[in-house]
mmCIF file with all atom_site columns, C-alpha atoms in Angstrom:
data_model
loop_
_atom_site.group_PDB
_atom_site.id
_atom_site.type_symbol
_atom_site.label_atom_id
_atom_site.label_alt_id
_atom_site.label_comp_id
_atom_site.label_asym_id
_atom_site.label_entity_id
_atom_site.label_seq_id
_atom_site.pdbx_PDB_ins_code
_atom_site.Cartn_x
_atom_site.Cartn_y
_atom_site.Cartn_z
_atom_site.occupancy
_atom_site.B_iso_or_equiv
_atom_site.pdbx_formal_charge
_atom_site.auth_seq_id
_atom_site.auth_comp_id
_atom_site.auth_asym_id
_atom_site.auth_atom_id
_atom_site.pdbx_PDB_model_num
ATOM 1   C CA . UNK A 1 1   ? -65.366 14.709  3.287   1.00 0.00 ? 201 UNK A CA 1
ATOM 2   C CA . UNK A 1 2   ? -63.644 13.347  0.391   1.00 0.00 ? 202 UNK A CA 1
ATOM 3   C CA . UNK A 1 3   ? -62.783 16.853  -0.980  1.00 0.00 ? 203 UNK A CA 1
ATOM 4   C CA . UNK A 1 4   ? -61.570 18.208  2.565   1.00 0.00 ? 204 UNK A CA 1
ATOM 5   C CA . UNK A 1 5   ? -58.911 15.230  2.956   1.00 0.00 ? 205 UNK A CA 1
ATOM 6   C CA . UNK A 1 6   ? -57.599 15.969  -0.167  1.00 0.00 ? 206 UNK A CA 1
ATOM 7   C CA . UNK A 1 7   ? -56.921 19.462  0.534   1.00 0.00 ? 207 UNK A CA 1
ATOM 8   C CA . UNK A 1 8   ? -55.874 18.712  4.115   1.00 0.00 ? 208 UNK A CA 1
ATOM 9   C CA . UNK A 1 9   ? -53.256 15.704  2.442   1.00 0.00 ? 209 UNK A CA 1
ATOM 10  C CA . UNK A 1 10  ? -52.008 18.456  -0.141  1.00 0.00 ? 210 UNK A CA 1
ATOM 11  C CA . UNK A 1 11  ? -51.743 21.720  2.180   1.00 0.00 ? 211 UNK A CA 1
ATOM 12  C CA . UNK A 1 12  ? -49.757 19.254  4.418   1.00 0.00 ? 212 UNK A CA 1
ATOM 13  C CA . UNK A 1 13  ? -47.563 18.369  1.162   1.00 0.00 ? 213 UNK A CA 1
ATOM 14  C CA . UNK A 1 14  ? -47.073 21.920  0.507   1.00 0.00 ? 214 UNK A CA 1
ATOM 15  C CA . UNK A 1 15  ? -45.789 22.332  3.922   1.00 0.00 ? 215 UNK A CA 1
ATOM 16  C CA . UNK A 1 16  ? -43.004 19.722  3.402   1.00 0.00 ? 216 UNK A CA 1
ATOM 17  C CA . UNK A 1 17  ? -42.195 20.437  0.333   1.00 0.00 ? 217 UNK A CA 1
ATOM 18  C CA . UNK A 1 18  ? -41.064 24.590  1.417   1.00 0.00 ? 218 UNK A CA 1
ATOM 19  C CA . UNK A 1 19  ? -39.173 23.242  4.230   1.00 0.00 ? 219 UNK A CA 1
ATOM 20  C CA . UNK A 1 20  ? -35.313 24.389  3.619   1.00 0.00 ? 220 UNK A CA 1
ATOM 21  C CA . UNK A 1 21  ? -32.462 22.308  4.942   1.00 0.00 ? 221 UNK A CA 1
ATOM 22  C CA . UNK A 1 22  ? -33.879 19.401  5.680   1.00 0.00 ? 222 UNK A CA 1
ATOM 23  C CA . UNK A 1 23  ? -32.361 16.443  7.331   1.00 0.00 ? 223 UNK A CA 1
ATOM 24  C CA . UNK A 1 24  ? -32.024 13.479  9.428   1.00 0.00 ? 224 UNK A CA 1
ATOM 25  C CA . UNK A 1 25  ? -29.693 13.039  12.650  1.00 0.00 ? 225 UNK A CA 1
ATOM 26  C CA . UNK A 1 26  ? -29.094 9.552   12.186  1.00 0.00 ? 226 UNK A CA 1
ATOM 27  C CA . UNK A 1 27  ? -27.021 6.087   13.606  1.00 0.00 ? 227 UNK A CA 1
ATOM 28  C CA . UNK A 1 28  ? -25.511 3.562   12.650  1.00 0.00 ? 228 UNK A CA 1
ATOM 29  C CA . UNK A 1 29  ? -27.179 0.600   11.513  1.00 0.00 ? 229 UNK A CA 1
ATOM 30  C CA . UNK A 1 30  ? -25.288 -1.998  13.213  1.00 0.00 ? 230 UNK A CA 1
ATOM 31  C CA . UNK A 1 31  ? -25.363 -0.146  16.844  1.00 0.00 ? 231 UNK A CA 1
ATOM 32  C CA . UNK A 1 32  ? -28.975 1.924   16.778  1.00 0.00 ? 232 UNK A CA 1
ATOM 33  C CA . UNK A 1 33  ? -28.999 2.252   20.370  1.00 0.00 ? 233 UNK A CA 1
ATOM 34  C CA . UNK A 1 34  ? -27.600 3.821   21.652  1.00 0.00 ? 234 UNK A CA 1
ATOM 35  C CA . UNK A 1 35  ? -24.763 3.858   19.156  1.00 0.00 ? 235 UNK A CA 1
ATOM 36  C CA . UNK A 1 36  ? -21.417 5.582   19.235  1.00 0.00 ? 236 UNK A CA 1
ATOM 37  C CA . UNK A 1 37  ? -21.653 7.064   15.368  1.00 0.00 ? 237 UNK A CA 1
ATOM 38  C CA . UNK A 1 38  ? -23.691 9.595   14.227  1.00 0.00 ? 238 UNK A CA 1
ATOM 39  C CA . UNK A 1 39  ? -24.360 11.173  10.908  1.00 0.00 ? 239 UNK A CA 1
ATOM 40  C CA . UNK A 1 40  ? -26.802 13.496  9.679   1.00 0.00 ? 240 UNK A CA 1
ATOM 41  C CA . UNK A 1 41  ? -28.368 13.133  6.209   1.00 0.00 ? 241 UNK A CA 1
ATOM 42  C CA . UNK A 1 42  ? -29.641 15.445  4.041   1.00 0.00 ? 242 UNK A CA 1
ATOM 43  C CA . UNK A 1 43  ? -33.090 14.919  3.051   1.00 0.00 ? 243 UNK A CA 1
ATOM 44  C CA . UNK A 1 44  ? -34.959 15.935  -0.533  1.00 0.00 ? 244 UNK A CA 1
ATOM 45  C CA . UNK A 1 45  ? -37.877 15.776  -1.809  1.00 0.00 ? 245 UNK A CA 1
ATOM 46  C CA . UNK A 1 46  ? -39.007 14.973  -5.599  1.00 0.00 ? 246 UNK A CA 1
ATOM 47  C CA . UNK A 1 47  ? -42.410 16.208  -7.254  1.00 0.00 ? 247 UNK A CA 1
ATOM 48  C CA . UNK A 1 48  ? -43.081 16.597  -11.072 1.00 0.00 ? 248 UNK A CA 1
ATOM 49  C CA . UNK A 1 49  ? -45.231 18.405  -12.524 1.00 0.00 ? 249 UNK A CA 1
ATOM 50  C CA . UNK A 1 50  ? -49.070 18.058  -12.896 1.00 0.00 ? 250 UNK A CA 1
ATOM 51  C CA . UNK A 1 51  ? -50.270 15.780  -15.233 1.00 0.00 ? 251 UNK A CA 1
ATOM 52  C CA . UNK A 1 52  ? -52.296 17.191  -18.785 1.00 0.00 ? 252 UNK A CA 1
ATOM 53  C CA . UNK A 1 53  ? -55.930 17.642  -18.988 1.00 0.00 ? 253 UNK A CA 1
ATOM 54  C CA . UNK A 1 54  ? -56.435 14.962  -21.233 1.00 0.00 ? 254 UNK A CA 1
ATOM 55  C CA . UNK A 1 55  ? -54.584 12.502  -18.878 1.00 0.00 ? 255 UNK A CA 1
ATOM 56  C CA . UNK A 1 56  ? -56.445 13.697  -15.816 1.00 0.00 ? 256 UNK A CA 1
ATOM 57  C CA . UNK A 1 57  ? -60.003 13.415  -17.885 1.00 0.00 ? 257 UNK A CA 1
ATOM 58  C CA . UNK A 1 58  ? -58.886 10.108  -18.553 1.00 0.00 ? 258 UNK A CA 1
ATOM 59  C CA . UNK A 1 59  ? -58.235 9.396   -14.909 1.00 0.00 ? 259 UNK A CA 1
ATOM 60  C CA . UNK A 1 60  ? -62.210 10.507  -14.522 1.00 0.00 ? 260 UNK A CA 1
ATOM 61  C CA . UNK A 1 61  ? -63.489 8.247   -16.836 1.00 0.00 ? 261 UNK A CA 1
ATOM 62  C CA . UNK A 1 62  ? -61.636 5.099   -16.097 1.00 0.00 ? 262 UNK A CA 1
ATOM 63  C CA . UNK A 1 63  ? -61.933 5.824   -12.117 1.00 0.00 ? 263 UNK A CA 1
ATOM 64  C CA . UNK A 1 64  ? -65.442 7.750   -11.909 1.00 0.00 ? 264 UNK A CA 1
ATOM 65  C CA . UNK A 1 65  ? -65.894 5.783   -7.805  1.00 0.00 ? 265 UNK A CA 1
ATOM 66  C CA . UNK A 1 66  ? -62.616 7.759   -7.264  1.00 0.00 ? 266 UNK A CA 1
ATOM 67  C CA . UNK A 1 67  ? -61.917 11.421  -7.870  1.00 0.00 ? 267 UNK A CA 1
ATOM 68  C CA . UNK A 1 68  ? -59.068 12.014  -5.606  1.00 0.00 ? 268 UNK A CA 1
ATOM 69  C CA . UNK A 1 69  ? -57.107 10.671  -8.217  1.00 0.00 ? 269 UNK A CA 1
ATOM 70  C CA . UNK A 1 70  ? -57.735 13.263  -10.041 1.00 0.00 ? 270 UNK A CA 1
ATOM 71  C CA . UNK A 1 71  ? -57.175 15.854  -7.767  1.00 0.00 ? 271 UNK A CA 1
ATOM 72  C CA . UNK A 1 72  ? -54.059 14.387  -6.629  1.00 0.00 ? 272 UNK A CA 1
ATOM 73  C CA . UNK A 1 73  ? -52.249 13.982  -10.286 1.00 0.00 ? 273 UNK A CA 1
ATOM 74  C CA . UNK A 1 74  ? -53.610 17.927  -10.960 1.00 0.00 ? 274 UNK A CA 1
ATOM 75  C CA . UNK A 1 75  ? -50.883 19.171  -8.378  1.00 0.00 ? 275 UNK A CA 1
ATOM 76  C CA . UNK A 1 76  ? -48.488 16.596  -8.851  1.00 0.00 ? 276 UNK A CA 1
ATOM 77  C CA . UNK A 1 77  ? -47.511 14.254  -11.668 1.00 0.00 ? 277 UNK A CA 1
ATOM 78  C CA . UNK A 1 78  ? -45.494 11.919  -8.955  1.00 0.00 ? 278 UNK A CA 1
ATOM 79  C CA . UNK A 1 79  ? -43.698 12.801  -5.630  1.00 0.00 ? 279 UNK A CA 1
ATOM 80  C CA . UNK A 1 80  ? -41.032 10.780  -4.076  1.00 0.00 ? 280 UNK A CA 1
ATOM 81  C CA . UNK A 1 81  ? -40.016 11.866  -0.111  1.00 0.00 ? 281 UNK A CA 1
ATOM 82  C CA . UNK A 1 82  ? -37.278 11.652  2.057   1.00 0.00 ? 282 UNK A CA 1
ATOM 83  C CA . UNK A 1 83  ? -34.632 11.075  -0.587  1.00 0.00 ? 283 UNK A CA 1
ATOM 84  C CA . UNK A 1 84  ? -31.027 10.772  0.037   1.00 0.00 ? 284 UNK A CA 1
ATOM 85  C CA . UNK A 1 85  ? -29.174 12.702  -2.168  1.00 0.00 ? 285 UNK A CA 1
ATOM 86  C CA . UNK A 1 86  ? -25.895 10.564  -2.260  1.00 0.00 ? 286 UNK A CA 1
ATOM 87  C CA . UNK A 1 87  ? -27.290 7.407   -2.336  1.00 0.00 ? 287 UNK A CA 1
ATOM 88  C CA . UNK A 1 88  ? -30.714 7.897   -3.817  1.00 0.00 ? 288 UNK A CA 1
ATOM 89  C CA . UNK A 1 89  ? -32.871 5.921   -1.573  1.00 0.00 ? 289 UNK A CA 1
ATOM 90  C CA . UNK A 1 90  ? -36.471 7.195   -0.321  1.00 0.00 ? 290 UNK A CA 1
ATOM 91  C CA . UNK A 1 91  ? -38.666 6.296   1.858   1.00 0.00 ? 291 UNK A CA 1
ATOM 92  C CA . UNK A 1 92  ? -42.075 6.950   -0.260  1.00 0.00 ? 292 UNK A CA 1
ATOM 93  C CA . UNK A 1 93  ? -42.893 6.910   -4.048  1.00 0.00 ? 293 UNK A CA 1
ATOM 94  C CA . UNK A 1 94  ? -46.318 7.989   -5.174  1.00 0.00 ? 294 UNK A CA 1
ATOM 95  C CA . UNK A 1 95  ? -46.149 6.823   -9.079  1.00 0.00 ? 295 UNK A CA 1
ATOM 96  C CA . UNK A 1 96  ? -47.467 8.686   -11.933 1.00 0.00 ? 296 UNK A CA 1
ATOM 97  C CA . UNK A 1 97  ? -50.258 6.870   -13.937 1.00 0.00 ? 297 UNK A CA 1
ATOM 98  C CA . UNK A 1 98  ? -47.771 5.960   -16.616 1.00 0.00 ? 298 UNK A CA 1
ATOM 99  C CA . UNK A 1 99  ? -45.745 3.748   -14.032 1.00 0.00 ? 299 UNK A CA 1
ATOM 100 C CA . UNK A 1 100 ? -48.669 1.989   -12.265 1.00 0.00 ? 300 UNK A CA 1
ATOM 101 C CA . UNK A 1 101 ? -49.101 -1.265  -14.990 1.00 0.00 ? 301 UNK A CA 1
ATOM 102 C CA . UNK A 1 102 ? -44.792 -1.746  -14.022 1.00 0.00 ? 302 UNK A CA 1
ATOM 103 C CA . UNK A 1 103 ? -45.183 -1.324  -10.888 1.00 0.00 ? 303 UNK A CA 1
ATOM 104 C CA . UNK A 1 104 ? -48.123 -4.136  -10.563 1.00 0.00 ? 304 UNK A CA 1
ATOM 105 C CA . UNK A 1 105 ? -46.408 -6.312  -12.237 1.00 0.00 ? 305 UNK A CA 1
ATOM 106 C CA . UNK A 1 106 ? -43.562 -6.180  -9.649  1.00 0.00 ? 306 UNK A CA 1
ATOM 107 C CA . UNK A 1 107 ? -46.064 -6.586  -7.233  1.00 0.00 ? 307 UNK A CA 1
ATOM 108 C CA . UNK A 1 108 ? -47.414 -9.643  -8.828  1.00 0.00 ? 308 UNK A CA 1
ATOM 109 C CA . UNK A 1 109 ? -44.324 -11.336 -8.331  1.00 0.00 ? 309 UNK A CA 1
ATOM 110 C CA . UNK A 1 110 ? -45.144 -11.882 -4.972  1.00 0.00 ? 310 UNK A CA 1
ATOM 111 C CA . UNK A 1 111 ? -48.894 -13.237 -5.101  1.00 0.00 ? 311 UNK A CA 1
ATOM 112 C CA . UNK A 1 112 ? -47.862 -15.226 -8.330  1.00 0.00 ? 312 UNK A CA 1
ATOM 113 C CA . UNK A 1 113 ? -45.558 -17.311 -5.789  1.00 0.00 ? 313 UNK A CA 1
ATOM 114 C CA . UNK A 1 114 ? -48.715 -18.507 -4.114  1.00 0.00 ? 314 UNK A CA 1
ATOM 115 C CA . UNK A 1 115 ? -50.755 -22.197 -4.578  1.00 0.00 ? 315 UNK A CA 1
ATOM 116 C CA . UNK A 1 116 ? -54.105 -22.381 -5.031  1.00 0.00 ? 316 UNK A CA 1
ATOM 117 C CA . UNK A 1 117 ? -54.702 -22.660 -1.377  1.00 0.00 ? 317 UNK A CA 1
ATOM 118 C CA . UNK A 1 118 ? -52.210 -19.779 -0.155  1.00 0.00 ? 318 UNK A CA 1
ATOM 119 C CA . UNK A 1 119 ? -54.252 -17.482 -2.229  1.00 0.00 ? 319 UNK A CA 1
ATOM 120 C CA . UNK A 1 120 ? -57.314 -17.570 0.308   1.00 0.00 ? 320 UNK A CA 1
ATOM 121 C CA . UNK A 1 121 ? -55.303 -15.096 2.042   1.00 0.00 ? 321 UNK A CA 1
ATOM 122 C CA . UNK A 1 122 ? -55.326 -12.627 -0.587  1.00 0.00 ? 322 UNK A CA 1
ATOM 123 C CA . UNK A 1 123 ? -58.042 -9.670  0.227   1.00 0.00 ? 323 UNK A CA 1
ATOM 124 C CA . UNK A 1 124 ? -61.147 -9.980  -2.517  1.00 0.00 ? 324 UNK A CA 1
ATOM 125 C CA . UNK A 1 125 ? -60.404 -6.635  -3.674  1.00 0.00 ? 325 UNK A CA 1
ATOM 126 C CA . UNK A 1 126 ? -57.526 -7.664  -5.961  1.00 0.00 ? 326 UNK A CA 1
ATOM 127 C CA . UNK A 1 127 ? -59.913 -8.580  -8.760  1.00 0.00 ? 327 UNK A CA 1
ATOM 128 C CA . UNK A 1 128 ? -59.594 -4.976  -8.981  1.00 0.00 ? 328 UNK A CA 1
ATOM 129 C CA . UNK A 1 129 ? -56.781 -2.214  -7.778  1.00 0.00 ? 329 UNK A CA 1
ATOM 130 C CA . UNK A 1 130 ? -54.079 -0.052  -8.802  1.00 0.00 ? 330 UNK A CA 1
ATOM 131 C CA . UNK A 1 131 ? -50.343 -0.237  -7.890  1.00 0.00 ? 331 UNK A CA 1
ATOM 132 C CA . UNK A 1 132 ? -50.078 3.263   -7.479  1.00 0.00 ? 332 UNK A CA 1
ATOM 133 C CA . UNK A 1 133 ? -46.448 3.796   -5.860  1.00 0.00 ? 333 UNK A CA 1
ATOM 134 C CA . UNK A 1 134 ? -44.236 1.613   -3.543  1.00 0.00 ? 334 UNK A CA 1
ATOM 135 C CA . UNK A 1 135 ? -41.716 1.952   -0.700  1.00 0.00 ? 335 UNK A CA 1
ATOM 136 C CA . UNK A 1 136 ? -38.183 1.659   -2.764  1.00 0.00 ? 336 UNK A CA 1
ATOM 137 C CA . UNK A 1 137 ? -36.187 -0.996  -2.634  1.00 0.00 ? 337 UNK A CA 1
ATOM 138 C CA . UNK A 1 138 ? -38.333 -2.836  0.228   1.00 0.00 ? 338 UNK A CA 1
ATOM 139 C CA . UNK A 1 139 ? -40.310 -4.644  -2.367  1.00 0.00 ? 339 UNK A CA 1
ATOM 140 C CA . UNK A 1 140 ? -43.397 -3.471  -0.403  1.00 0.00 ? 340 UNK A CA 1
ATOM 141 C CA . UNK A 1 141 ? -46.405 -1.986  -2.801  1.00 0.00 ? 341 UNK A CA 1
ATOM 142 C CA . UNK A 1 142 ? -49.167 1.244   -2.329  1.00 0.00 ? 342 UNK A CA 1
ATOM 143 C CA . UNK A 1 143 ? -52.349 -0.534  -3.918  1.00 0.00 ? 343 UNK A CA 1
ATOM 144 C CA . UNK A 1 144 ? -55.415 0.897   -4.589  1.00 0.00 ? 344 UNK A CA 1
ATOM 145 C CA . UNK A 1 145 ? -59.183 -1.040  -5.024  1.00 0.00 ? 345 UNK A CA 1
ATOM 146 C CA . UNK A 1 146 ? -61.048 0.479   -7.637  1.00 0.00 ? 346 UNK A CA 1
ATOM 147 C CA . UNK A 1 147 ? -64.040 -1.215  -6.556  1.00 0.00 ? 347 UNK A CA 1
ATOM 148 C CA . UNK A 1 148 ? -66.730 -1.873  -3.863  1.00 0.00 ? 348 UNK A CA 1
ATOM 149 C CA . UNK A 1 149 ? -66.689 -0.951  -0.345  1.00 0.00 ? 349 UNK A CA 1
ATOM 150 C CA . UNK A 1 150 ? -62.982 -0.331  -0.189  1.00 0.00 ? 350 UNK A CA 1
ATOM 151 C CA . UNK A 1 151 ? -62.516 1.894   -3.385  1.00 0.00 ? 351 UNK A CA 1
ATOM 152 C CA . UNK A 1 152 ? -60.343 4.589   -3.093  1.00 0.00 ? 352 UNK A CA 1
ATOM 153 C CA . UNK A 1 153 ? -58.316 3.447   0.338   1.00 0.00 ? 353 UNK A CA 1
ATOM 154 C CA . UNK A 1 154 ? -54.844 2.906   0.261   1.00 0.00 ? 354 UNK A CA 1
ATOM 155 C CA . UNK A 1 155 ? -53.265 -0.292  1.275   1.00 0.00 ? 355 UNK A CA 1
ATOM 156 C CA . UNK A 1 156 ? -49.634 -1.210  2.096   1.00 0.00 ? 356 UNK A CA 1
ATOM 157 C CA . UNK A 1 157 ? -49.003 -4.106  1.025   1.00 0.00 ? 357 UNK A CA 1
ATOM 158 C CA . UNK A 1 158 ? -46.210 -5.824  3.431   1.00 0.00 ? 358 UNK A CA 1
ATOM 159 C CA . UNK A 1 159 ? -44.026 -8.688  1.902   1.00 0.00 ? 359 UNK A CA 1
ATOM 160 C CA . UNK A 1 160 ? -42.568 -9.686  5.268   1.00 0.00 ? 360 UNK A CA 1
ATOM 161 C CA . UNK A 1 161 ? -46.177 -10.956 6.765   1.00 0.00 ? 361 UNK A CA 1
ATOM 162 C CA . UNK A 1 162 ? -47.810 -11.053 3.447   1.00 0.00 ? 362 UNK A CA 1
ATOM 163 C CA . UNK A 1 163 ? -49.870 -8.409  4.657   1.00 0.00 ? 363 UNK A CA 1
ATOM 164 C CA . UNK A 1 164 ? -52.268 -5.929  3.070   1.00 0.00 ? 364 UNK A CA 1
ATOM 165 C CA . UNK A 1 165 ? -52.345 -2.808  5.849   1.00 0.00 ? 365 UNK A CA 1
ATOM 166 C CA . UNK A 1 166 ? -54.895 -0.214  5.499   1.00 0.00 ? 366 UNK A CA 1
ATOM 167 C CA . UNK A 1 167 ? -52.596 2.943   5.254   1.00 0.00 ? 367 UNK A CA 1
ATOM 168 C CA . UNK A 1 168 ? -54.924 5.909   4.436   1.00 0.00 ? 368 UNK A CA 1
ATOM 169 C CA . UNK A 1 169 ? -59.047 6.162   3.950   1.00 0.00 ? 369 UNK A CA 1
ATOM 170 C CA . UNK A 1 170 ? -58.297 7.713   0.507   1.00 0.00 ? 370 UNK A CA 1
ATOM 171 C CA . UNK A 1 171 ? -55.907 8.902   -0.859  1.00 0.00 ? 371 UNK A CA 1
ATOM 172 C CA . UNK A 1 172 ? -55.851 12.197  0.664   1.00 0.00 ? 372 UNK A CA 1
ATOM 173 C CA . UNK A 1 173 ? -55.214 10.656  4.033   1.00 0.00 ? 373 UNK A CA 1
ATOM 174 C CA . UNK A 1 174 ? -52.316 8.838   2.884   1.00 0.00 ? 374 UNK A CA 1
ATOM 175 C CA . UNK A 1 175 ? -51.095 11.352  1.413   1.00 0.00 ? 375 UNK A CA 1
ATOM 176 C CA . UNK A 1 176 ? -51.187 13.775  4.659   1.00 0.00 ? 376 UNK A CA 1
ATOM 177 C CA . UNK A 1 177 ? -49.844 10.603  6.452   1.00 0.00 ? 377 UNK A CA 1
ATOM 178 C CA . UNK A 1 178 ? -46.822 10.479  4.191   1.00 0.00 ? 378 UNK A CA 1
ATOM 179 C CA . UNK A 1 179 ? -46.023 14.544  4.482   1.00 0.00 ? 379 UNK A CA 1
ATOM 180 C CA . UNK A 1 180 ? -46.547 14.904  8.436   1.00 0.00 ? 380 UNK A CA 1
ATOM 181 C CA . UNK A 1 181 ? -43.630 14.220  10.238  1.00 0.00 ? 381 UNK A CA 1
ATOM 182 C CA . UNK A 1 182 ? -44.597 13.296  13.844  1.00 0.00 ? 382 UNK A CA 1
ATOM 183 C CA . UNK A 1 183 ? -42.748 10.275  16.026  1.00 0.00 ? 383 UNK A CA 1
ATOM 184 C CA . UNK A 1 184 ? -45.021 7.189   14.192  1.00 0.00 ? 384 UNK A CA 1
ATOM 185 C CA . UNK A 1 185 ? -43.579 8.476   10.750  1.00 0.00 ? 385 UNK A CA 1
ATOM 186 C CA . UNK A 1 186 ? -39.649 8.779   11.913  1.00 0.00 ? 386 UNK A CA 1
ATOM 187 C CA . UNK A 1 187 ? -39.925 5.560   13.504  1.00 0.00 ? 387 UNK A CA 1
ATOM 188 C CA . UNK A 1 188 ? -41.589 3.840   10.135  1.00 0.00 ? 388 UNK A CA 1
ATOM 189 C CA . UNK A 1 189 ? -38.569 5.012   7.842   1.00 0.00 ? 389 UNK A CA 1
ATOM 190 C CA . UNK A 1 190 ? -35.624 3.657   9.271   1.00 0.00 ? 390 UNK A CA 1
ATOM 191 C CA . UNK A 1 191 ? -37.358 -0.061  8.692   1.00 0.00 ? 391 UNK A CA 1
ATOM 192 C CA . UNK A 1 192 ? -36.884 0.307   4.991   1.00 0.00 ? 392 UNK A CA 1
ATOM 193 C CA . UNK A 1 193 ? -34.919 3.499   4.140   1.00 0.00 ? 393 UNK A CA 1
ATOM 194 C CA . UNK A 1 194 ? -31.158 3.895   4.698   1.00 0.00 ? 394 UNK A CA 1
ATOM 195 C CA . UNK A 1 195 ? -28.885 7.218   4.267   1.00 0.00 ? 395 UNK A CA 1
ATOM 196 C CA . UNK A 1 196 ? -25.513 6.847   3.169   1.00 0.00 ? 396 UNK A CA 1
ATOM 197 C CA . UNK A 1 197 ? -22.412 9.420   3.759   1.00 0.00 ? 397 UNK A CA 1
ATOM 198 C CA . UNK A 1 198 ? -20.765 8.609   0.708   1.00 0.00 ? 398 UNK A CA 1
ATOM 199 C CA . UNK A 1 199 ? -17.476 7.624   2.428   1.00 0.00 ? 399 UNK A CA 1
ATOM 200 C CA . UNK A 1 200 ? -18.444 4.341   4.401   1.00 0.00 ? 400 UNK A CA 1
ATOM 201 C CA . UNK A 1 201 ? -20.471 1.323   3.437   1.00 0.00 ? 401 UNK A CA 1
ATOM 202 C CA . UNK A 1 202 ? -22.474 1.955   6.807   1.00 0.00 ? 402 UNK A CA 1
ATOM 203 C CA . UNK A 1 203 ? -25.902 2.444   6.068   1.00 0.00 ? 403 UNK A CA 1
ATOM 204 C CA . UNK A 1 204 ? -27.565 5.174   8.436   1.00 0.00 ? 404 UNK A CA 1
ATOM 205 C CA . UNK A 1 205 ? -30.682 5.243   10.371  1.00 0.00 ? 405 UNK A CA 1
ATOM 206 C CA . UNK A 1 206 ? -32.385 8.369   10.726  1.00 0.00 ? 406 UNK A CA 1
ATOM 207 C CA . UNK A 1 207 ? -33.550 8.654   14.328  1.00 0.00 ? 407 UNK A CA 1
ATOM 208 C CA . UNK A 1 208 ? -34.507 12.956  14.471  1.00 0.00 ? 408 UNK A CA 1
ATOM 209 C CA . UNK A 1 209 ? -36.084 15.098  11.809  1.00 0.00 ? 409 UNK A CA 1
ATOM 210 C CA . UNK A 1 210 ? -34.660 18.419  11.501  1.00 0.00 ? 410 UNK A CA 1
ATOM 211 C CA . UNK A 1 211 ? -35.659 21.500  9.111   1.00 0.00 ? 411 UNK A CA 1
ATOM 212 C CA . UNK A 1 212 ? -35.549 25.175  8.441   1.00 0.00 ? 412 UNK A CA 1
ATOM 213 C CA . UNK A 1 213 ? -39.315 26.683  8.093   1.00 0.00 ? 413 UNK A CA 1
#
């Protein structure tokens, strides 16, 4: 199971990745519907490179409960989708190992803002997770539990509701979330992501997703 929604989340990847000419047919912000401007965005994406052996064999003795990790950071070192090009904003960042300790601390920003009894609402799991990627400039975090019953899932954590969503049964399901572009995924982005033309200050919403197989 675990194996197969690895290779599903990567294949899917893959897919996204080849895509030529990708973009979004987007509106303006301040009139989304069903608004008089239009703009379409080009779209990138970023992936580096795999990480070593010795970094991965790391990853497998630190995180024995979860080998997706591995598997994951053996294709890709990081990826980063839906980037705009002029402005530089994305709407997904999947960190390499390297960034994870940063970006936790960024995310305990938020939960150090809580008194002793606001932190009942915090799940039990954060006695032990990774931050392991974020959706830019939202201040909302991907976290990981290392432990227990929820090991291995991937959870959104939502700054808005101070909310911890359960985004993908492992991390190969998040990851095939992430890299399928259906209706649910087009509709997520514009609530954190903006394009930018490079001529106005209006900050785009992308509404269609358009490509060349």
């Amino acid at each position: 199971m675990v194996a197969n929604s690895m290779m599903d989340g990567l294949k899917s990847l893959e897919e996204l990745l080849a895509r030529t000419n990708q973009r979004f047919n987007c509106v303006d912000t301040a009139f989304p519907e069903p608004g008089p401007g239009r703009f379409t965005a080009n779209i990138v994406h970023y992936a580096e490179p795999p990480l070593g052996t010795a970094q991965l064999e790391q990853l497998k003795r630190l995180f024995p409960e979860i080998p997706q990790l591995a598997e994951f950071y053996a294709h890709y070192g990081s990826i980063r989708l839906f980037v705009d090009p002029i402005g530089g904003d994305s709407a997904f960042f999947v960190a390499s190992p390297d960034e994870w300790h940063g970006l936790k601390k960024l995310f305990e920003t938020w939960t150090d803002l809580l008194d002793e009894e606001e932190e009942d609402m915090l799940p039990d799991w954060l006695d032990n997770y990774l931050t392991i990627g974020e959706i830019p400039t939202s201040g909302n975090y991907l976290l990981m539990p290392t432990k227990g019953e929820h090991a291995g899932k991937v959870f959104l954590f939502d700054h808005d509701g101070f909310e911890f969503v359960e985004r993908g049964a492992d991390l190969g399901a998040f990851i095939q979330r992430i890299s399928t572009v259906d209706d649910a995924l087009v509709e997520e982005i514009p609530g954190h992501t903006r394009y930018s033309d490079g001529e106005t200050e209006t900050q785009w919403l992308a509404k269609e997703y358009l490509y060349v197989s």
